[in-house]
């Protein structure tokens, strides 16, 4: 894709996100910069014939999908991130969400179950993004605590380890459920936990390692 084409596609995408109600400048600016088309076509596989900047999820191989831009923006906005914070992502997939977080100036740690996806994402991500292959149900205990956690796949219930790995004022957003899923926001305030039910969504399942 020509560089100028991808810039105008990204500008259109950001305008649409604003029209859909996204306000966080840090999120909008980062999504205006990250070259989403590279993440959609990584690995040398021809992953999708659709517009990489259209507002829909796209296949990235291995039965997995890159989330639609609106959902990425919505989840990241709800985390109320500030540059310099430490963020854990579960389900790196193509690496797109991690790249947006990196562009926002936070320190990113991301875990992906499927090794080949982790390797391909690692090639596209900046050297300062920490990525590893593993089961996200365990989080990343060696690097905890995190100011925020974003989960890009849906568990049946909120994984306990991820709550434990939040700071005393940490925030987490994740889809929860099987057929019917909802985003849930977990907010810790002085160590106390609040749960807020949010949008209905559809994500790939967060699978247990023995499934692979
Ligand atoms: N944020 C990604 C979305 C990828 S889809 C992107 O921007 O492209 C969700 C990903 O979660 C898939 O790649 C899937 O392999 C991964 N996943 C599923 N269960 C997991 C688990 N238990 N631990 C880590 N990753 C998991």
Short mmCIF file of C-alpha atoms and ligand atoms in Angstrom, two decimals:
data_model
loop_
_atom_site.label_atom_id
_atom_site.label_comp_id
_atom_site.label_asym_id
_atom_site.label_seq_id
_atom_site.Cartn_x
_atom_site.Cartn_y
_atom_site.Cartn_z
CA UNK A 1 0.00 0.00 0.00
CA UNK A 2 1.26 3.49 -0.88
CA UNK A 3 2.23 5.52 2.17
CA UNK A 4 -0.08 8.43 1.29
CA UNK A 5 -3.02 6.02 0.77
CA UNK A 6 -2.53 4.49 4.18
CA UNK A 7 -2.34 7.94 5.82
CA UNK A 8 -5.65 9.02 4.35
CA UNK A 9 -7.29 5.68 5.28
CA UNK A 10 -6.07 6.15 8.85
CA UNK A 11 -7.34 9.74 8.97
CA UNK A 12 -10.76 8.52 7.82
CA UNK A 13 -10.71 5.76 10.43
CA UNK A 14 -9.90 8.26 13.20
CA UNK A 15 -12.66 10.60 12.03
CA UNK A 16 -15.13 7.70 12.16
CA UNK A 17 -13.95 6.77 15.68
CA UNK A 18 -14.57 10.38 16.78
CA UNK A 19 -18.04 10.27 15.25
CA UNK A 20 -18.67 7.06 17.16
CA UNK A 21 -17.86 8.86 20.41
CA UNK A 22 -14.18 8.17 21.09
CA UNK A 23 -12.61 11.24 22.74
CA UNK A 24 -9.28 10.17 24.27
CA UNK A 25 -6.61 12.09 22.32
CA UNK A 26 -3.87 9.69 23.31
CA UNK A 27 -5.86 6.78 21.81
CA UNK A 28 -6.95 8.65 18.67
CA UNK A 29 -3.46 9.99 17.92
CA UNK A 30 -1.89 6.56 18.38
CA UNK A 31 -4.46 4.86 16.13
CA UNK A 32 -3.85 7.57 13.56
CA UNK A 33 -0.18 6.59 13.47
CA UNK A 34 -0.01 2.77 13.75
CA UNK A 35 0.10 1.11 10.32
CA UNK A 36 -2.78 -1.30 10.81
CA UNK A 37 -2.41 -2.71 7.27
CA UNK A 38 0.97 -4.22 8.22
CA UNK A 39 -0.62 -6.14 11.11
CA UNK A 40 -3.48 -7.41 8.98
CA UNK A 41 -1.13 -8.86 6.34
CA UNK A 42 1.78 -10.04 8.51
CA UNK A 43 3.40 -13.44 8.32
CA UNK A 44 3.48 -13.44 4.53
CA UNK A 45 0.02 -14.98 4.55
CA UNK A 46 -2.62 -13.20 2.54
CA UNK A 47 -4.84 -12.71 5.50
CA UNK A 48 -7.68 -10.62 4.15
CA UNK A 49 -8.95 -8.96 1.02
CA UNK A 50 -10.94 -6.39 2.99
CA UNK A 51 -9.94 -2.81 3.77
CA UNK A 52 -7.50 -3.07 6.70
CA UNK A 53 -8.88 0.24 8.04
CA UNK A 54 -12.57 -0.66 7.79
CA UNK A 55 -14.51 -0.87 11.05
CA UNK A 56 -14.81 -4.65 11.28
CA UNK A 57 -12.72 -7.51 12.66
CA UNK A 58 -10.46 -9.30 10.14
CA UNK A 59 -8.93 -12.78 10.07
CA UNK A 60 -5.23 -13.05 10.97
CA UNK A 61 -4.84 -16.83 10.56
CA UNK A 62 -5.12 -19.73 13.06
CA UNK A 63 -8.86 -19.01 13.39
CA UNK A 64 -8.08 -15.72 15.17
CA UNK A 65 -9.12 -12.16 14.36
CA UNK A 66 -7.84 -8.62 14.80
CA UNK A 67 -10.56 -6.65 16.61
CA UNK A 68 -12.45 -3.89 14.83
CA UNK A 69 -10.94 -0.41 15.33
CA UNK A 70 -13.91 0.88 17.34
CA UNK A 71 -13.63 -1.89 19.94
CA UNK A 72 -9.85 -1.37 20.25
CA UNK A 73 -10.36 2.37 20.75
CA UNK A 74 -13.29 1.86 23.14
CA UNK A 75 -11.41 -0.57 25.38
CA UNK A 76 -8.24 1.52 25.50
CA UNK A 77 -10.20 4.71 26.22
CA UNK A 78 -11.96 3.02 29.16
CA UNK A 79 -8.58 2.22 30.73
CA UNK A 80 -7.88 5.99 31.10
CA UNK A 81 -4.19 5.46 30.41
CA UNK A 82 -1.39 7.95 30.92
CA UNK A 83 2.02 7.80 29.23
CA UNK A 84 4.57 5.95 31.34
CA UNK A 85 2.10 3.48 32.86
CA UNK A 86 2.73 -0.26 32.76
CA UNK A 87 0.15 -2.28 30.81
CA UNK A 88 -0.41 -6.01 30.34
CA UNK A 89 -2.26 -7.31 27.28
CA UNK A 90 -3.53 -10.88 27.01
CA UNK A 91 -3.89 -12.17 23.43
CA UNK A 92 -1.34 -10.26 21.32
CA UNK A 93 -2.64 -11.83 18.09
CA UNK A 94 -1.37 -9.68 15.24
CA UNK A 95 0.26 -7.27 17.73
CA UNK A 96 -1.96 -4.34 16.68
CA UNK A 97 -3.31 -3.47 20.14
CA UNK A 98 0.21 -3.72 21.58
CA UNK A 99 1.49 -1.38 18.86
CA UNK A 100 -1.23 1.17 19.67
CA UNK A 101 -0.39 0.96 23.37
CA UNK A 102 3.30 1.42 22.55
CA UNK A 103 2.49 4.48 20.45
CA UNK A 104 0.53 5.85 23.44
CA UNK A 105 3.77 5.84 25.41
CA UNK A 106 2.92 3.15 27.93
CA UNK A 107 5.20 0.22 28.75
CA UNK A 108 3.66 -2.84 27.11
CA UNK A 109 3.82 -6.50 28.13
CA UNK A 110 1.80 -8.85 25.94
CA UNK A 111 1.19 -12.60 26.12
CA UNK A 112 0.07 -14.78 23.18
CA UNK A 113 -0.79 -18.47 23.30
CA UNK A 114 -0.03 -19.30 19.64
CA UNK A 115 3.73 -19.22 19.15
CA UNK A 116 3.73 -18.36 15.45
CA UNK A 117 1.47 -15.35 16.01
CA UNK A 118 3.74 -14.19 18.85
CA UNK A 119 6.80 -14.49 16.58
CA UNK A 120 5.14 -12.58 13.73
CA UNK A 121 3.81 -9.89 16.07
CA UNK A 122 7.26 -9.58 17.65
CA UNK A 123 8.77 -8.75 14.25
CA UNK A 124 6.36 -5.84 13.77
CA UNK A 125 6.54 -4.46 17.30
CA UNK A 126 9.15 -2.02 18.57
CA UNK A 127 12.03 -3.45 20.60
CA UNK A 128 10.62 -1.85 23.75
CA UNK A 129 7.43 -3.96 23.60
CA UNK A 130 7.78 -7.13 25.68
CA UNK A 131 6.06 -10.12 24.10
CA UNK A 132 6.07 -13.76 25.10
CA UNK A 133 4.36 -16.99 24.18
CA UNK A 134 2.35 -18.39 27.04
CA UNK A 135 -1.01 -18.91 28.71
CA UNK A 136 -2.54 -15.58 29.63
CA UNK A 137 -4.55 -17.13 32.50
CA UNK A 138 -1.33 -16.85 34.51
CA UNK A 139 -0.74 -13.21 33.55
CA UNK A 140 2.92 -12.15 33.77
CA UNK A 141 3.75 -12.48 37.50
CA UNK A 142 7.43 -11.56 37.16
CA UNK A 143 6.45 -8.11 35.82
CA UNK A 144 3.42 -7.42 38.06
CA UNK A 145 1.91 -5.18 39.25
CA UNK A 146 0.36 -3.46 36.23
CA UNK A 147 -1.51 -0.15 36.13
CA UNK A 148 -3.85 -1.65 33.54
CA UNK A 149 -4.72 -4.96 31.88
CA UNK A 150 -6.51 -5.38 28.54
CA UNK A 151 -7.70 -8.82 27.49
CA UNK A 152 -8.26 -9.40 23.75
CA UNK A 153 -9.96 -12.82 24.06
CA UNK A 154 -12.97 -13.92 26.15
CA UNK A 155 -12.69 -16.11 29.26
CA UNK A 156 -15.84 -17.57 30.94
CA UNK A 157 -15.08 -15.67 34.12
CA UNK A 158 -12.54 -13.08 35.23
CA UNK A 159 -9.14 -14.80 35.70
CA UNK A 160 -8.13 -14.34 39.34
CA UNK A 161 -4.41 -13.97 38.57
CA UNK A 162 -5.10 -10.92 36.41
CA UNK A 163 -6.97 -9.15 39.21
CA UNK A 164 -4.13 -9.93 41.58
CA UNK A 165 -1.57 -8.48 39.19
CA UNK A 166 -3.21 -5.04 39.16
CA UNK A 167 -1.81 -2.22 41.29
CA UNK A 168 -3.97 -0.96 44.19
CA UNK A 169 -5.50 1.58 41.76
CA UNK A 170 -5.34 -0.58 38.63
CA UNK A 171 -7.93 -0.92 35.85
CA UNK A 172 -8.75 -3.90 33.66
CA UNK A 173 -11.11 -4.36 30.73
CA UNK A 174 -12.04 -7.73 29.29
CA UNK A 175 -14.81 -9.54 27.43
CA UNK A 176 -16.44 -12.21 29.62
CA UNK A 177 -18.74 -15.06 28.56
CA UNK A 178 -19.19 -17.74 25.95
CA UNK A 179 -22.03 -17.20 23.47
CA UNK A 180 -23.21 -13.97 25.07
CA UNK A 181 -20.25 -11.83 26.04
CA UNK A 182 -20.00 -8.48 27.72
CA UNK A 183 -17.10 -6.18 28.35
CA UNK A 184 -16.42 -5.94 32.07
CA UNK A 185 -14.39 -3.18 33.67
CA UNK A 186 -12.55 -4.04 36.86
CA UNK A 187 -11.51 -0.98 38.84
CA UNK A 188 -9.37 -1.21 41.95
CA UNK A 189 -9.56 1.73 44.33
CA UNK A 190 -7.21 1.59 47.26
CA UNK A 191 -7.21 -2.18 46.84
CA UNK A 192 -11.05 -2.49 46.81
CA UNK A 193 -12.50 -4.07 43.66
CA UNK A 194 -15.42 -2.63 41.65
CA UNK A 195 -16.95 -4.44 38.65
CA UNK A 196 -18.82 -2.57 35.91
CA UNK A 197 -20.72 -4.32 33.13
CA UNK A 198 -20.29 -2.61 29.76
CA UNK A 199 -21.00 -3.21 26.02
CA UNK A 200 -22.13 -6.52 24.52
CA UNK A 201 -19.29 -7.82 22.32
CA UNK A 202 -18.03 -10.83 20.40
CA UNK A 203 -14.44 -12.03 20.86
CA UNK A 204 -12.58 -15.27 20.17
CA UNK A 205 -12.47 -17.45 23.31
CA UNK A 206 -9.61 -17.31 25.79
CA UNK A 207 -8.56 -20.94 25.68
CA UNK A 208 -6.70 -22.99 28.25
CA UNK A 209 -3.21 -24.05 27.25
CA UNK A 210 -4.09 -27.77 27.19
CA UNK A 211 -6.38 -26.96 24.24
CA UNK A 212 -3.25 -26.49 22.11
N1 LIG B 1 -5.20 -7.88 20.16
C1 LIG B 1 -5.16 -8.78 19.04
C2 LIG B 1 -6.42 -9.61 18.95
C3 LIG B 1 -6.11 -11.03 18.67
S1 LIG B 1 -7.43 -12.16 18.84
C4 LIG B 1 -4.85 -8.02 17.78
O1 LIG B 1 -4.73 -6.79 17.86
O2 LIG B 1 -4.66 -8.61 16.73
C5 LIG B 1 -7.12 -12.83 20.44
C6 LIG B 1 -5.85 -13.60 20.63
O3 LIG B 1 -5.92 -14.21 21.93
C7 LIG B 1 -5.58 -14.73 19.65
O4 LIG B 1 -4.39 -14.49 18.98
C8 LIG B 1 -5.49 -15.98 20.54
O5 LIG B 1 -4.49 -16.89 20.11
C9 LIG B 1 -5.14 -15.38 21.90
N2 LIG B 1 -5.44 -16.22 23.05
C10 LIG B 1 -6.51 -17.05 23.24
N3 LIG B 1 -6.42 -17.65 24.45
C11 LIG B 1 -5.28 -17.19 25.04
C12 LIG B 1 -4.64 -17.45 26.29
N4 LIG B 1 -5.12 -18.30 27.18
N5 LIG B 1 -3.48 -16.79 26.55
C13 LIG B 1 -2.94 -15.92 25.65
N6 LIG B 1 -3.50 -15.65 24.46
C14 LIG B 1 -4.66 -16.27 24.15
#
